[in-house]
PDB file of C-alpha atoms in Angstrom:
ATOM      1  CA  MET A   1     131.252 183.403 -58.056  1.00  0.00           C
ATOM      2  CA  LYS A   2     134.504 184.732 -56.693  1.00  0.00           C
ATOM      3  CA  SER A   3     133.570 183.748 -53.096  1.00  0.00           C
ATOM      4  CA  PHE A   4     132.877 180.128 -54.215  1.00  0.00           C
ATOM      5  CA  ASN A   5     136.327 179.835 -55.809  1.00  0.00           C
ATOM      6  CA  ALA A   6     137.975 181.223 -52.695  1.00  0.00           C
ATOM      7  CA  LYS A   7     136.348 178.589 -50.509  1.00  0.00           C
ATOM      8  CA  LYS A   8     137.415 175.825 -52.868  1.00  0.00           C
ATOM      9  CA  ILE A   9     141.000 177.018 -52.878  1.00  0.00           C
ATOM     10  CA  PHE A  10     141.083 177.199 -49.081  1.00  0.00           C
ATOM     11  CA  SER A  11     139.792 173.639 -48.762  1.00  0.00           C
ATOM     12  CA  LEU A  12     142.471 172.296 -51.091  1.00  0.00           C
ATOM     13  CA  PHE A  13     145.144 174.094 -49.122  1.00  0.00           C
ATOM     14  CA  VAL A  14     144.062 172.536 -45.796  1.00  0.00           C
ATOM     15  CA  ALA A  15     143.924 169.029 -47.318  1.00  0.00           C
ATOM     16  CA  THR A  16     147.446 169.418 -48.729  1.00  0.00           C
ATOM     17  CA  LEU A  17     148.774 170.330 -45.304  1.00  0.00           C
ATOM     18  CA  LEU A  18     147.179 167.329 -43.683  1.00  0.00           C
ATOM     19  CA  PHE A  19     148.487 164.731 -46.149  1.00  0.00           C
ATOM     20  CA  SER A  20     151.928 166.176 -46.346  1.00  0.00           C
ATOM     21  CA  SER A  21     152.501 166.196 -42.558  1.00  0.00           C
ATOM     22  CA  HIS A  22     153.874 163.241 -40.497  1.00  0.00           C
ATOM     23  CA  CYS A  23     151.312 160.781 -39.108  1.00  0.00           C
ATOM     24  CA  PHE A  24     150.119 161.364 -35.583  1.00  0.00           C
ATOM     25  CA  ALA A  25     151.176 158.654 -33.046  1.00  0.00           C
ATOM     26  CA  PHE A  26     150.553 157.982 -29.394  1.00  0.00           C
ATOM     27  CA  GLU A  27     153.560 157.346 -27.176  1.00  0.00           C
ATOM     28  CA  LEU A  28     152.741 154.652 -24.570  1.00  0.00           C
ATOM     29  CA  ASP A  29     154.606 153.890 -21.361  1.00  0.00           C
ATOM     30  CA  THR A  30     155.729 150.216 -21.611  1.00  0.00           C
ATOM     31  CA  SER A  31     158.003 150.213 -18.571  1.00  0.00           C
ATOM     32  CA  VAL A  32     155.465 148.357 -16.474  1.00  0.00           C
ATOM     33  CA  ASP A  33     155.219 145.581 -19.056  1.00  0.00           C
ATOM     34  CA  GLU A  34     158.948 145.173 -19.097  1.00  0.00           C
ATOM     35  CA  GLU A  35     159.106 144.786 -15.299  1.00  0.00           C
ATOM     36  CA  ILE A  36     156.389 142.088 -15.417  1.00  0.00           C
ATOM     37  CA  ARG A  37     158.220 140.166 -18.131  1.00  0.00           C
ATOM     38  CA  LYS A  38     161.418 140.202 -16.029  1.00  0.00           C
ATOM     39  CA  ASN A  39     159.705 138.646 -12.979  1.00  0.00           C
ATOM     40  CA  TYR A  40     157.206 136.351 -14.664  1.00  0.00           C
ATOM     41  CA  ASN A  41     157.293 134.172 -17.738  1.00  0.00           C
ATOM     42  CA  PRO A  42     153.902 134.489 -19.449  1.00  0.00           C
ATOM     43  CA  SER A  43     154.502 131.407 -21.598  1.00  0.00           C
ATOM     44  CA  ALA A  44     155.299 129.301 -18.484  1.00  0.00           C
ATOM     45  CA  LEU A  45     152.118 130.467 -16.870  1.00  0.00           C
ATOM     46  CA  GLU A  46     150.181 129.375 -19.891  1.00  0.00           C
ATOM     47  CA  GLN A  47     151.841 125.936 -19.727  1.00  0.00           C
ATOM     48  CA  ASN A  48     150.994 125.536 -16.005  1.00  0.00           C
ATOM     49  CA  LEU A  49     147.316 126.288 -16.449  1.00  0.00           C
ATOM     50  CA  PRO A  50     145.000 123.303 -15.722  1.00  0.00           C
ATOM     51  CA  VAL A  51     143.611 121.475 -18.669  1.00  0.00           C
ATOM     52  CA  LEU A  52     140.093 122.490 -19.436  1.00  0.00           C
ATOM     53  CA  PRO A  53     137.535 119.632 -19.123  1.00  0.00           C
ATOM     54  CA  LYS A  54     136.564 118.045 -22.362  1.00  0.00           C
ATOM     55  CA  THR A  55     132.963 118.527 -23.159  1.00  0.00           C
ATOM     56  CA  ALA A  56     131.202 115.972 -25.255  1.00  0.00           C
ATOM     57  CA  PRO A  57     129.724 117.367 -28.351  1.00  0.00           C
ATOM     58  CA  SER A  58     126.162 118.192 -27.823  1.00  0.00           C
ATOM     59  CA  GLN A  59     123.938 115.625 -29.336  1.00  0.00           C
ATOM     60  CA  SER A  60     120.521 116.401 -30.383  1.00  0.00           C
ATOM     61  CA  THR A  61     118.159 114.428 -28.191  1.00  0.00           C
ATOM     62  CA  THR A  62     114.861 113.464 -29.527  1.00  0.00           C
ATOM     63  CA  THR A  63     112.111 112.751 -27.090  1.00  0.00           C
ATOM     64  CA  THR A  64     109.484 110.323 -28.138  1.00  0.00           C
ATOM     65  CA  THR A  65     106.181 110.387 -26.406  1.00  0.00           C
ATOM     66  CA  THR A  66     104.319 107.115 -26.190  1.00  0.00           C
ATOM     67  CA  ASN A  67     100.683 107.135 -25.395  1.00  0.00           C
ATOM     68  CA  LYS A  68     100.101 104.493 -22.747  1.00  0.00           C
ATOM     69  CA  THR A  69      96.715 102.962 -23.157  1.00  0.00           C
ATOM     70  CA  THR A  70      95.318 101.150 -20.172  1.00  0.00           C
ATOM     71  CA  PRO A  71      93.986  97.741 -21.200  1.00  0.00           C
ATOM     72  CA  ALA A  72      90.269  97.592 -21.113  1.00  0.00           C
ATOM     73  CA  VAL A  73      88.950  95.382 -18.326  1.00  0.00           C
ATOM     74  CA  PRO A  74      87.021  92.554 -19.944  1.00  0.00           C
ATOM     75  CA  LYS A  75      83.420  92.498 -18.997  1.00  0.00           C
ATOM     76  CA  THR A  76      82.674  89.445 -16.933  1.00  0.00           C
ATOM     77  CA  GLN A  77      79.341  87.834 -17.377  1.00  0.00           C
ATOM     78  CA  PRO A  78      77.624  86.813 -14.154  1.00  0.00           C
ATOM     79  CA  VAL A  79      78.156  83.099 -13.560  1.00  0.00           C
ATOM     80  CA  SER A  80      74.886  81.341 -13.074  1.00  0.00           C
ATOM     81  CA  GLN A  81      75.039  78.945 -10.151  1.00  0.00           C
ATOM     82  CA  PRO A  82      73.547  75.514 -10.774  1.00  0.00           C
ATOM     83  CA  PHE A  83      70.064  75.253  -9.362  1.00  0.00           C
ATOM     84  CA  LYS A  84      69.932  73.358  -6.100  1.00  0.00           C
ATOM     85  CA  PRO A  85      66.594  72.729  -4.456  1.00  0.00           C
ATOM     86  CA  GLN A  86      66.407  74.387  -1.079  1.00  0.00           C
ATOM     87  CA  LEU A  87      65.878  72.092   1.842  1.00  0.00           C
ATOM     88  CA  VAL A  88      62.612  73.141   3.464  1.00  0.00           C
ATOM     89  CA  ILE A  89      61.830  71.879   6.932  1.00  0.00           C
ATOM     90  CA  LYS A  90      58.371  72.976   7.868  1.00  0.00           C
ATOM     91  CA  LYS A  91      57.958  75.003  11.021  1.00  0.00           C
ATOM     92  CA  MET A  92      54.458  74.564  12.362  1.00  0.00           C
ATOM     93  CA  ASP A  93      52.705  76.829  14.830  1.00  0.00           C
ATOM     94  CA  ASN A  94      55.059  76.987  17.754  1.00  0.00           C
ATOM     95  CA  ASP A  95      54.047  74.566  20.458  1.00  0.00           C
ATOM     96  CA  TYR A  96      55.690  76.684  23.137  1.00  0.00           C
ATOM     97  CA  LYS A  97      53.134  79.510  23.045  1.00  0.00           C
ATOM     98  CA  PHE A  98      51.266  77.839  25.878  1.00  0.00           C
ATOM     99  CA  ASP A  99      52.258  76.762  29.366  1.00  0.00           C
ATOM    100  CA  LYS A 100      54.223  73.491  29.246  1.00  0.00           C
ATOM    101  CA  SER A 101      53.129  72.630  32.777  1.00  0.00           C
ATOM    102  CA  THR A 102      49.515  72.271  31.639  1.00  0.00           C
ATOM    103  CA  ALA A 103      50.238  70.845  28.139  1.00  0.00           C
ATOM    104  CA  ILE A 104      50.189  67.178  27.224  1.00  0.00           C
ATOM    105  CA  ARG A 105      53.664  65.907  26.558  1.00  0.00           C
ATOM    106  CA  ILE A 106      54.820  63.141  24.251  1.00  0.00           C
ATOM    107  CA  LYS A 107      58.161  62.182  25.696  1.00  0.00           C
ATOM    108  CA  LYS A 108      61.473  62.307  23.919  1.00  0.00           C
ATOM    109  CA  GLY A 109      62.528  58.807  22.804  1.00  0.00           C
ATOM    110  CA  THR A 110      58.976  57.630  22.047  1.00  0.00           C
ATOM    111  CA  ARG A 111      58.925  55.235  19.081  1.00  0.00           C
ATOM    112  CA  PHE A 112      56.195  54.875  16.470  1.00  0.00           C
ATOM    113  CA  ARG A 113      55.727  51.983  14.070  1.00  0.00           C
ATOM    114  CA  VAL A 114      54.631  53.403  10.738  1.00  0.00           C
ATOM    115  CA  LYS A 115      54.319  52.430   7.071  1.00  0.00           C
ATOM    116  CA  SER A 116      55.476  54.506   4.122  1.00  0.00           C
ATOM    117  CA  ASN A 117      52.845  56.124   1.923  1.00  0.00           C
ATOM    118  CA  CYS A 118      55.195  56.268  -1.116  1.00  0.00           C
ATOM    119  CA  VAL A 119      58.328  54.613  -2.493  1.00  0.00           C
ATOM    120  CA  ILE A 120      61.483  55.597  -0.594  1.00  0.00           C
ATOM    121  CA  SER A 121      64.354  55.692  -3.098  1.00  0.00           C
ATOM    122  CA  ASP A 122      67.839  57.165  -3.498  1.00  0.00           C
ATOM    123  CA  TYR A 123      66.473  58.815  -6.665  1.00  0.00           C
ATOM    124  CA  GLN A 124      64.562  61.282  -4.471  1.00  0.00           C
ATOM    125  CA  LYS A 125      66.382  64.610  -4.369  1.00  0.00           C
ATOM    126  CA  GLU A 126      67.181  66.766  -1.383  1.00  0.00           C
ATOM    127  CA  GLY A 127      64.072  68.647  -0.255  1.00  0.00           C
ATOM    128  CA  THR A 128      61.574  66.021  -1.443  1.00  0.00           C
ATOM    129  CA  ARG A 129      58.762  65.491   1.044  1.00  0.00           C
ATOM    130  CA  VAL A 130      57.375  62.058   2.018  1.00  0.00           C
ATOM    131  CA  SER A 131      54.803  60.829   4.545  1.00  0.00           C
ATOM    132  CA  PHE A 132      54.141  57.884   6.831  1.00  0.00           C
ATOM    133  CA  THR A 133      51.089  56.505   8.646  1.00  0.00           C
ATOM    134  CA  SER A 134      51.207  54.858  12.073  1.00  0.00           C
ATOM    135  CA  ILE A 135      50.136  51.226  12.232  1.00  0.00           C
ATOM    136  CA  LYS A 136      50.127  50.797  16.048  1.00  0.00           C
ATOM    137  CA  PRO A 137      48.690  53.104  18.719  1.00  0.00           C
ATOM    138  CA  VAL A 138      51.066  54.635  21.254  1.00  0.00           C
ATOM    139  CA  THR A 139      49.812  55.541  24.733  1.00  0.00           C
ATOM    140  CA  GLN A 140      51.319  58.353  26.809  1.00  0.00           C
ATOM    141  CA  ARG A 141      50.075  60.065  29.952  1.00  0.00           C
ATOM    142  CA  TYR A 142      46.730  61.717  29.222  1.00  0.00           C
ATOM    143  CA  ILE A 143      46.894  60.906  25.483  1.00  0.00           C
ATOM    144  CA  THR A 144      46.936  58.033  23.006  1.00  0.00           C
ATOM    145  CA  ILE A 145      48.349  58.467  19.522  1.00  0.00           C
ATOM    146  CA  ASN A 146      45.916  56.408  17.504  1.00  0.00           C
ATOM    147  CA  GLU A 147      46.628  54.139  14.593  1.00  0.00           C
ATOM    148  CA  GLY A 148      46.484  56.054  11.300  1.00  0.00           C
ATOM    149  CA  THR A 149      48.261  59.160  12.623  1.00  0.00           C
ATOM    150  CA  LYS A 150      50.192  60.867   9.814  1.00  0.00           C
ATOM    151  CA  PHE A 151      53.866  61.832   9.995  1.00  0.00           C
ATOM    152  CA  THR A 152      55.660  64.016   7.451  1.00  0.00           C
ATOM    153  CA  ALA A 153      59.380  63.979   6.596  1.00  0.00           C
ATOM    154  CA  VAL A 154      61.834  65.688   4.253  1.00  0.00           C
ATOM    155  CA  VAL A 155      64.794  64.216   2.332  1.00  0.00           C
ATOM    156  CA  GLU A 156      67.855  65.808   3.920  1.00  0.00           C
ATOM    157  CA  ASN A 157      70.488  64.093   1.739  1.00  0.00           C
ATOM    158  CA  SER A 158      70.656  61.448  -0.978  1.00  0.00           C
ATOM    159  CA  HIS A 159      72.891  60.020  -3.691  1.00  0.00           C
ATOM    160  CA  LEU A 160      72.973  57.097  -6.114  1.00  0.00           C
ATOM    161  CA  PRO A 161      75.440  54.181  -5.811  1.00  0.00           C
ATOM    162  CA  GLN A 162      79.063  55.286  -6.197  1.00  0.00           C
ATOM    163  CA  TYR A 163      82.418  53.751  -7.082  1.00  0.00           C
ATOM    164  CA  THR A 164      84.604  51.997  -4.467  1.00  0.00           C
ATOM    165  CA  GLY A 165      81.576  49.906  -3.621  1.00  0.00           C
ATOM    166  CA  ASN A 166      79.428  52.611  -2.002  1.00  0.00           C
ATOM    167  CA  GLY A 167      75.716  51.960  -2.166  1.00  0.00           C
ATOM    168  CA  GLY A 168      72.902  54.463  -2.504  1.00  0.00           C
ATOM    169  CA  LEU A 169      71.997  56.788   0.383  1.00  0.00           C
ATOM    170  CA  ILE A 170      68.918  58.613   1.620  1.00  0.00           C
ATOM    171  CA  VAL A 171      68.572  60.581   4.878  1.00  0.00           C
ATOM    172  CA  LEU A 172      65.079  61.435   6.156  1.00  0.00           C
ATOM    173  CA  MET A 173      64.264  63.962   8.877  1.00  0.00           C
ATOM    174  CA  VAL A 174      60.766  63.686  10.354  1.00  0.00           C
ATOM    175  CA  ASP A 175      59.438  67.191  11.015  1.00  0.00           C
ATOM    176  CA  GLY A 176      55.653  66.967  11.485  1.00  0.00           C
ATOM    177  CA  ILE A 177      52.801  64.985  13.083  1.00  0.00           C
ATOM    178  CA  VAL A 178      49.062  65.423  12.563  1.00  0.00           C
ATOM    179  CA  VAL A 179      47.115  65.129  15.835  1.00  0.00           C
ATOM    180  CA  ASN A 180      43.374  65.872  16.094  1.00  0.00           C
ATOM    181  CA  GLY A 181      43.418  67.512  12.653  1.00  0.00           C
ATOM    182  CA  SER A 182      46.274  69.974  13.412  1.00  0.00           C
ATOM    183  CA  THR A 183      49.907  69.588  12.363  1.00  0.00           C
ATOM    184  CA  LYS A 184      52.522  69.930  15.083  1.00  0.00           C
ATOM    185  CA  SER A 185      56.240  70.413  14.583  1.00  0.00           C
ATOM    186  CA  VAL A 186      58.434  67.521  15.738  1.00  0.00           C
ATOM    187  CA  HIS A 187      62.088  66.574  15.570  1.00  0.00           C
ATOM    188  CA  ALA A 188      62.477  62.855  14.937  1.00  0.00           C
ATOM    189  CA  LYS A 189      64.541  60.366  12.937  1.00  0.00           C
ATOM    190  CA  ILE A 190      64.175  56.983  11.247  1.00  0.00           C
ATOM    191  CA  THR A 191      65.576  54.079  13.303  1.00  0.00           C
ATOM    192  CA  LYS A 192      64.256  51.199  11.188  1.00  0.00           C
ATOM    193  CA  ALA A 193      63.570  50.964   7.450  1.00  0.00           C
ATOM    194  CA  ASN A 194      61.835  47.937   5.989  1.00  0.00           C
ATOM    195  CA  LEU A 195      62.347  46.190   9.363  1.00  0.00           C
ATOM    196  CA  LYS A 196      66.148  46.732   9.197  1.00  0.00           C
ATOM    197  CA  LYS A 197      68.032  48.892  11.692  1.00  0.00           C
ATOM    198  CA  VAL A 198      69.201  52.294  10.503  1.00  0.00           C
ATOM    199  CA  PHE A 199      72.334  53.831  12.037  1.00  0.00           C
ATOM    200  CA  LEU A 200      72.911  57.594  12.231  1.00  0.00           C
ATOM    201  CA  ASN A 201      69.653  58.142  10.346  1.00  0.00           C
ATOM    202  CA  ASN A 202      71.366  57.020   7.103  1.00  0.00           C
ATOM    203  CA  ILE A 203      69.419  54.544   4.991  1.00  0.00           C
ATOM    204  CA  LYS A 204      72.155  52.961   2.904  1.00  0.00           C
ATOM    205  CA  GLY A 205      72.338  50.436   0.105  1.00  0.00           C
ATOM    206  CA  LYS A 206      74.607  47.437   0.479  1.00  0.00           C
ATOM    207  CA  ARG A 207      78.306  47.991  -0.106  1.00  0.00           C
ATOM    208  CA  GLY A 208      79.669  46.255  -3.192  1.00  0.00           C
ATOM    209  CA  TYR A 209      83.433  46.312  -2.676  1.00  0.00           C
ATOM    210  CA  ILE A 210      83.768  42.780  -1.243  1.00  0.00           C
ATOM    211  CA  LYS A 211      81.320  41.514  -3.810  1.00  0.00           C
ATOM    212  CA  GLY A 212      83.408  43.228  -6.507  1.00  0.00           C
ATOM    213  CA  ILE A 213      86.528  41.375  -5.352  1.00  0.00           C
ATOM    214  CA  SER A 214      84.782  37.993  -5.470  1.00  0.00           C
ATOM    215  CA  THR A 215      83.303  38.874  -8.878  1.00  0.00           C
ATOM    216  CA  GLN A 216      86.768  39.528 -10.311  1.00  0.00           C
ATOM    217  CA  VAL A 217      88.115  36.260  -8.865  1.00  0.00           C
ATOM    218  CA  ASP A 218      85.134  34.359 -10.282  1.00  0.00           C
ATOM    219  CA  LYS A 219      85.721  35.872 -13.721  1.00  0.00           C
ATOM    220  CA  GLY A 220      89.340  34.706 -13.709  1.00  0.00           C
ATOM    221  CA  GLU A 221      88.392  31.239 -12.501  1.00  0.00           C
ATOM    222  CA  ASN A 222      85.659  30.819 -15.120  1.00  0.00           C
ATOM    223  CA  PHE A 223      88.054  31.932 -17.864  1.00  0.00           C
ATOM    224  CA  TYR A 224      90.645  29.415 -16.656  1.00  0.00           C
ATOM    225  CA  LYS A 225      88.079  26.586 -16.707  1.00  0.00           C
ATOM    226  CA  LYS A 226      87.072  27.552 -20.236  1.00  0.00           C
ATOM    227  CA  THR A 227      90.698  27.427 -21.461  1.00  0.00           C
ATOM    228  CA  ARG A 228      91.175  23.985 -19.868  1.00  0.00           C
ATOM    229  CA  ARG A 229      88.163  22.668 -21.779  1.00  0.00           C
ATOM    230  CA  THR A 230      89.641  24.134 -24.953  1.00  0.00           C
ATOM    231  CA  SER A 231      92.966  22.401 -24.271  1.00  0.00           C
ATOM    232  CA  ALA A 232      91.164  19.092 -23.672  1.00  0.00           C
ATOM    233  CA  LYS A 233      89.419  19.352 -27.046  1.00  0.00           C
ATOM    234  CA  LEU A 234      92.712  20.112 -28.810  1.00  0.00           C
ATOM    235  CA  ALA A 235      94.392  17.136 -27.180  1.00  0.00           C
ATOM    236  CA  ASP A 236      91.898  14.726 -28.796  1.00  0.00           C
ATOM    237  CA  ASN A 237      93.744  14.798 -32.116  1.00  0.00           C
ATOM    238  CA  PRO A 238      97.488  14.441 -32.859  1.00  0.00           C
ATOM    239  CA  VAL A 239      97.771  17.825 -34.582  1.00  0.00           C
ATOM    240  CA  GLY A 240      96.184  19.771 -31.715  1.00  0.00           C
ATOM    241  CA  LEU A 241      98.174  17.885 -29.110  1.00  0.00           C
ATOM    242  CA  ILE A 242     101.162  20.139 -29.726  1.00  0.00           C
ATOM    243  CA  ILE A 243      99.331  23.401 -29.066  1.00  0.00           C
ATOM    244  CA  ALA A 244      96.911  22.017 -26.456  1.00  0.00           C
ATOM    245  CA  PRO A 245      98.820  23.396 -23.416  1.00  0.00           C
ATOM    246  CA  ILE A 246      98.796  26.991 -24.759  1.00  0.00           C
ATOM    247  CA  PRO A 247      95.138  27.832 -23.858  1.00  0.00           C
ATOM    248  CA  THR A 248      95.603  26.394 -20.358  1.00  0.00           C
ATOM    249  CA  ILE A 249      98.765  28.431 -19.770  1.00  0.00           C
ATOM    250  CA  PHE A 250      97.046  31.584 -21.034  1.00  0.00           C
ATOM    251  CA  GLY A 251      94.019  30.928 -18.805  1.00  0.00           C
ATOM    252  CA  ALA A 252      96.267  30.395 -15.783  1.00  0.00           C
ATOM    253  CA  VAL A 253      97.973  33.771 -16.402  1.00  0.00           C
ATOM    254  CA  ILE A 254      94.635  35.602 -16.653  1.00  0.00           C
ATOM    255  CA  TYR A 255      93.357  33.835 -13.541  1.00  0.00           C
ATOM    256  CA  SER A 256      96.475  34.926 -11.601  1.00  0.00           C
ATOM    257  CA  ILE A 257      96.083  38.535 -12.749  1.00  0.00           C
ATOM    258  CA  ASN A 258      92.436  38.630 -11.666  1.00  0.00           C
ATOM    259  CA  LEU A 259      93.243  36.988  -8.349  1.00  0.00           C
ATOM    260  CA  VAL A 260      96.075  39.374  -7.451  1.00  0.00           C
ATOM    261  CA  GLY A 261      94.487  42.502  -8.929  1.00  0.00           C
ATOM    262  CA  SER A 262      90.936  41.924  -7.691  1.00  0.00           C
ATOM    263  CA  PRO A 263      91.245  44.458  -4.790  1.00  0.00           C
ATOM    264  CA  ILE A 264      92.202  47.122  -7.343  1.00  0.00           C
ATOM    265  CA  PHE A 265      89.639  46.114  -9.959  1.00  0.00           C
ATOM    266  CA  ALA A 266      86.906  46.190  -7.294  1.00  0.00           C
ATOM    267  CA  ILE A 267      87.362  49.968  -6.901  1.00  0.00           C
ATOM    268  CA  TRP A 268      85.204  50.385 -10.012  1.00  0.00           C
ATOM    269  CA  ALA A 269      82.422  48.323  -8.473  1.00  0.00           C
ATOM    270  CA  LYS A 270      79.282  50.059  -7.199  1.00  0.00           C
ATOM    271  CA  GLY A 271      77.026  49.199  -4.297  1.00  0.00           C
ATOM    272  CA  SER A 272      73.338  48.404  -4.456  1.00  0.00           C
ATOM    273  CA  ARG A 273      70.445  50.788  -5.005  1.00  0.00           C
ATOM    274  CA  ILE A 274      67.841  51.822  -2.416  1.00  0.00           C
ATOM    275  CA  SER A 275      64.229  51.339  -3.402  1.00  0.00           C
ATOM    276  CA  ILE A 276      61.810  50.599  -0.564  1.00  0.00           C
ATOM    277  CA  PRO A 277      58.270  50.063  -1.851  1.00  0.00           C
ATOM    278  CA  ALA A 278      55.243  51.893  -0.480  1.00  0.00           C
ATOM    279  CA  GLY A 279      53.630  50.180   2.510  1.00  0.00           C
ATOM    280  CA  SER A 280      56.962  49.047   3.969  1.00  0.00           C
ATOM    281  CA  GLU A 281      57.325  49.267   7.740  1.00  0.00           C
ATOM    282  CA  PHE A 282      59.513  51.951   9.358  1.00  0.00           C
ATOM    283  CA  GLU A 283      60.179  53.070  12.915  1.00  0.00           C
ATOM    284  CA  ILE A 284      60.267  56.720  13.993  1.00  0.00           C
ATOM    285  CA  LYS A 285      61.950  57.935  17.204  1.00  0.00           C
ATOM    286  CA  LEU A 286      61.341  61.359  18.763  1.00  0.00           C
ATOM    287  CA  LEU A 287      64.538  63.341  19.453  1.00  0.00           C
ATOM    288  CA  GLU A 288      62.718  66.039  21.470  1.00  0.00           C
ATOM    289  CA  ASP A 289      59.584  66.286  23.606  1.00  0.00           C
ATOM    290  CA  VAL A 290      56.376  67.191  21.758  1.00  0.00           C
ATOM    291  CA  TYR A 291      53.773  69.311  23.595  1.00  0.00           C
ATOM    292  CA  LEU A 292      50.095  69.228  22.696  1.00  0.00           C
ATOM    293  CA  GLN A 293      47.540  71.730  23.901  1.00  0.00           C
TER     294      GLN A 293
END
């Protein structure tokens, strides 16, 4: 107990000495600072410093993500082409399998008078097949093509009458001949149809443009004559005498319009149709030599 009191007394004594003594202080050497202040002005240095760049306040950036969707390619349905009959020109057993020097030749340019076995019309579509029968024998060296020999042909082109006065059209290409029961391939064209000459193998209907012009003029003239008769009837009585010239004047105007405008109005005119009855006479001309075994 006595030792504890002694320790306590000693501790109080040390604390009293510490608090009663002067505060400890460090003595610093400021001579260097004074020399610097004499030679340099710190405040001037601060004034000469470059201005710091202004920085914009940071803004919060928001990124938006957009999902790009590629447009779906529309499904295209296959376009169905309009049906067009295929032109079929028959190719018979080739005549050139044998020696031409020993074969019988029907010369190029030979003409055959034939009759049609069916109606030849511009209604027949491309690819339609027709036939003809010879009505006169044709004699060549070593052979005679007898009467009744059959020829076959195919419609190569056709159309009905068209505007601007165009008539119907049909083009026939002769591609076969039957000799001694066998069909041989030929290349021939039609040079006469119904006893009329055919140019460039085109069987054409009559053009109607000139006829359309005269038709328009005739319409105007007939209308004018009708109005003159009307004016004559009106002139028979005193009341109608006043208005009698009006129909004639009106008819004269219409007649003038038809006369001047007839070349334009005739554009809507169509030519004539083609319809050659069965049994009509045609002429066929070979465009190449035909060889028979």
